[in-house]
Amino acid sequence: MRRDFLIVLVITALLPGVAMGDIATANDRAKSGTFDATGEVRCAQEVGQPLEPCSADVARAEDAAAVVVRFPNGFARSLMFSDRAFLRGNATMSGTGTDMDWRLSGGMFHVRVDDQRFEIPETLVFGD
């Protein structure tokens, strides 16, 4: 998946007015609390911890989305998506957000960022 991440970065660098603007807009909307969808995802905050229900809010802009996942203890992490691909997580005290792995399988994003894991339905991220 790292190759896919590099490809997405190269494409977004070549189309800064479109892709990067959409990502920035989605992120700005999430930071301001302007969300297009809310749902439940499965997540785990620590290595070895089982996945459990977590709340998620989604801010969309064109082909980009910022998903803010809240763990049961109240900690939140933002995850950025664009063009049906996972890009990165935000930096937190638990890591930089760039140590990651992901795949899309059966309509479900399976994402690992630092030690945290997430299962997020594609339809929640991008709509129907």
PDB file of N, CA, C and O in Angstrom, residues 3 7 11 13 17 21-22 30 36 40 44 52-53 56 67 70 73 75 80 82 87 104 107 112 119:
ATOM      1  N   ARG A   3       3.209   1.956  -1.983  1.00  0.00           N
ATOM      2  CA  ARG A   3       3.317   2.365  -3.376  1.00  0.00           C
ATOM      3  C   ARG A   3       2.090   3.173  -3.778  1.00  0.00           C
ATOM      4  O   ARG A   3       2.198   4.210  -4.434  1.00  0.00           O
ATOM      5  N   ILE A   7       1.886   7.036  -5.134  1.00  0.00           N
ATOM      6  CA  ILE A   7       1.196   7.389  -6.376  1.00  0.00           C
ATOM      7  C   ILE A   7       0.193   8.506  -6.106  1.00  0.00           C
ATOM      8  O   ILE A   7       0.112   9.486  -6.858  1.00  0.00           O
ATOM      9  N   ILE A  11       0.211  12.231  -7.771  1.00  0.00           N
ATOM     10  CA  ILE A  11      -0.943  12.746  -8.509  1.00  0.00           C
ATOM     11  C   ILE A  11      -1.438  14.041  -7.882  1.00  0.00           C
ATOM     12  O   ILE A  11      -1.716  15.018  -8.584  1.00  0.00           O
ATOM     13  N   ALA A  13       0.254  16.128  -6.192  1.00  0.00           N
ATOM     14  CA  ALA A  13       1.241  17.188  -6.435  1.00  0.00           C
ATOM     15  C   ALA A  13       1.074  17.760  -7.838  1.00  0.00           C
ATOM     16  O   ALA A  13       1.281  18.954  -8.059  1.00  0.00           O
ATOM     17  N   GLY A  17      -4.402  22.344  -7.586  1.00  0.00           N
ATOM     18  CA  GLY A  17      -5.597  23.154  -7.507  1.00  0.00           C
ATOM     19  C   GLY A  17      -6.857  22.344  -7.260  1.00  0.00           C
ATOM     20  O   GLY A  17      -7.823  22.839  -6.723  1.00  0.00           O
ATOM     21  N   GLY A  21      -6.653  21.053  -2.894  1.00  0.00           N
ATOM     22  CA  GLY A  21      -7.679  21.980  -2.436  1.00  0.00           C
ATOM     23  C   GLY A  21      -8.847  21.257  -1.808  1.00  0.00           C
ATOM     24  O   GLY A  21      -9.388  21.690  -0.795  1.00  0.00           O
ATOM     25  N   ASP A  22      -9.250  20.122  -2.400  1.00  0.00           N
ATOM     26  CA  ASP A  22     -10.342  19.336  -1.853  1.00  0.00           C
ATOM     27  C   ASP A  22      -9.972  18.771  -0.484  1.00  0.00           C
ATOM     28  O   ASP A  22     -10.782  18.784   0.440  1.00  0.00           O
ATOM     29  N   ALA A  30     -13.886  19.761   8.708  1.00  0.00           N
ATOM     30  CA  ALA A  30     -13.857  18.887   9.892  1.00  0.00           C
ATOM     31  C   ALA A  30     -13.419  19.673  11.125  1.00  0.00           C
ATOM     32  O   ALA A  30     -14.017  19.546  12.197  1.00  0.00           O
ATOM     33  N   ASP A  36     -20.825  16.117   7.062  1.00  0.00           N
ATOM     34  CA  ASP A  36     -21.834  15.659   6.119  1.00  0.00           C
ATOM     35  C   ASP A  36     -22.459  14.334   6.535  1.00  0.00           C
ATOM     36  O   ASP A  36     -23.537  13.994   6.062  1.00  0.00           O
ATOM     37  N   GLU A  40     -20.979   4.938  12.899  1.00  0.00           N
ATOM     38  CA  GLU A  40     -20.185   4.127  13.814  1.00  0.00           C
ATOM     39  C   GLU A  40     -19.198   3.305  13.006  1.00  0.00           C
ATOM     40  O   GLU A  40     -19.544   2.758  11.955  1.00  0.00           O
ATOM     41  N   ALA A  44      -9.430   0.394  17.242  1.00  0.00           N
ATOM     42  CA  ALA A  44      -8.624  -0.037  18.386  1.00  0.00           C
ATOM     43  C   ALA A  44      -7.513   0.978  18.559  1.00  0.00           C
ATOM     44  O   ALA A  44      -6.844   1.347  17.599  1.00  0.00           O
ATOM     45  N   GLU A  52     -13.417  -2.151  18.594  1.00  0.00           N
ATOM     46  CA  GLU A  52     -14.652  -1.852  19.301  1.00  0.00           C
ATOM     47  C   GLU A  52     -15.370  -0.708  18.600  1.00  0.00           C
ATOM     48  O   GLU A  52     -14.768   0.009  17.799  1.00  0.00           O
ATOM     49  N   PRO A  53     -16.652  -0.504  18.894  1.00  0.00           N
ATOM     50  CA  PRO A  53     -17.383   0.583  18.244  1.00  0.00           C
ATOM     51  C   PRO A  53     -16.835   1.953  18.638  1.00  0.00           C
ATOM     52  O   PRO A  53     -16.543   2.207  19.805  1.00  0.00           O
ATOM     53  N   ALA A  56     -17.815   8.253  14.400  1.00  0.00           N
ATOM     54  CA  ALA A  56     -17.067   8.882  13.305  1.00  0.00           C
ATOM     55  C   ALA A  56     -17.919   9.970  12.667  1.00  0.00           C
ATOM     56  O   ALA A  56     -19.112   9.788  12.448  1.00  0.00           O
ATOM     57  N   VAL A  67     -12.249  12.162   8.009  1.00  0.00           N
ATOM     58  CA  VAL A  67     -13.045  11.373   8.940  1.00  0.00           C
ATOM     59  C   VAL A  67     -12.439  11.548  10.325  1.00  0.00           C
ATOM     60  O   VAL A  67     -11.257  11.254  10.529  1.00  0.00           O
ATOM     61  N   ARG A  70     -13.656   9.030  16.984  1.00  0.00           N
ATOM     62  CA  ARG A  70     -13.521   9.219  18.429  1.00  0.00           C
ATOM     63  C   ARG A  70     -13.534   7.871  19.119  1.00  0.00           C
ATOM     64  O   ARG A  70     -14.496   7.110  18.997  1.00  0.00           O
ATOM     65  N   ASN A  73     -12.661   6.504  24.874  1.00  0.00           N
ATOM     66  CA  ASN A  73     -12.093   7.337  25.942  1.00  0.00           C
ATOM     67  C   ASN A  73     -12.094   8.830  25.591  1.00  0.00           C
ATOM     68  O   ASN A  73     -11.604   9.650  26.357  1.00  0.00           O
ATOM     69  N   PHE A  75     -10.510  10.332  22.990  1.00  0.00           N
ATOM     70  CA  PHE A  75      -9.416  10.698  22.092  1.00  0.00           C
ATOM     71  C   PHE A  75      -9.920  10.646  20.648  1.00  0.00           C
ATOM     72  O   PHE A  75     -10.677   9.749  20.283  1.00  0.00           O
ATOM     73  N   MET A  80      -7.504  11.229   6.549  1.00  0.00           N
ATOM     74  CA  MET A  80      -7.749  11.894   5.276  1.00  0.00           C
ATOM     75  C   MET A  80      -7.829  10.880   4.133  1.00  0.00           C
ATOM     76  O   MET A  80      -6.974  10.000   4.023  1.00  0.00           O
ATOM     77  N   SER A  82      -8.814  10.585  -0.266  1.00  0.00           N
ATOM     78  CA  SER A  82      -9.021  11.279  -1.531  1.00  0.00           C
ATOM     79  C   SER A  82      -9.053  10.273  -2.665  1.00  0.00           C
ATOM     80  O   SER A  82      -8.267   9.322  -2.676  1.00  0.00           O
ATOM     81  N   LEU A  87      -5.082   8.500   2.612  1.00  0.00           N
ATOM     82  CA  LEU A  87      -3.843   9.250   2.444  1.00  0.00           C
ATOM     83  C   LEU A  87      -2.978   9.254   3.706  1.00  0.00           C
ATOM     84  O   LEU A  87      -1.802   8.942   3.659  1.00  0.00           O
ATOM     85  N   LEU A 104      -8.581  -1.550   0.869  1.00  0.00           N
ATOM     86  CA  LEU A 104     -10.028  -1.456   0.687  1.00  0.00           C
ATOM     87  C   LEU A 104     -10.491  -2.836   0.263  1.00  0.00           C
ATOM     88  O   LEU A 104     -10.039  -3.364  -0.750  1.00  0.00           O
ATOM     89  N   GLY A 107     -15.799  -3.150   0.285  1.00  0.00           N
ATOM     90  CA  GLY A 107     -16.450  -1.903   0.652  1.00  0.00           C
ATOM     91  C   GLY A 107     -16.050  -1.370   2.020  1.00  0.00           C
ATOM     92  O   GLY A 107     -16.679  -0.452   2.540  1.00  0.00           O
ATOM     93  N   ARG A 112      -4.482   1.187   9.279  1.00  0.00           N
ATOM     94  CA  ARG A 112      -3.646   1.234  10.481  1.00  0.00           C
ATOM     95  C   ARG A 112      -2.828   2.504  10.402  1.00  0.00           C
ATOM     96  O   ARG A 112      -2.176   2.781   9.396  1.00  0.00           O
ATOM     97  N   GLU A 119     -11.707   0.248  10.991  1.00  0.00           N
ATOM     98  CA  GLU A 119     -12.495  -0.347   9.914  1.00  0.00           C
ATOM     99  C   GLU A 119     -13.624   0.637   9.628  1.00  0.00           C
ATOM    100  O   GLU A 119     -14.477   0.879  10.482  1.00  0.00           O
TER     101      GLU A 119
END
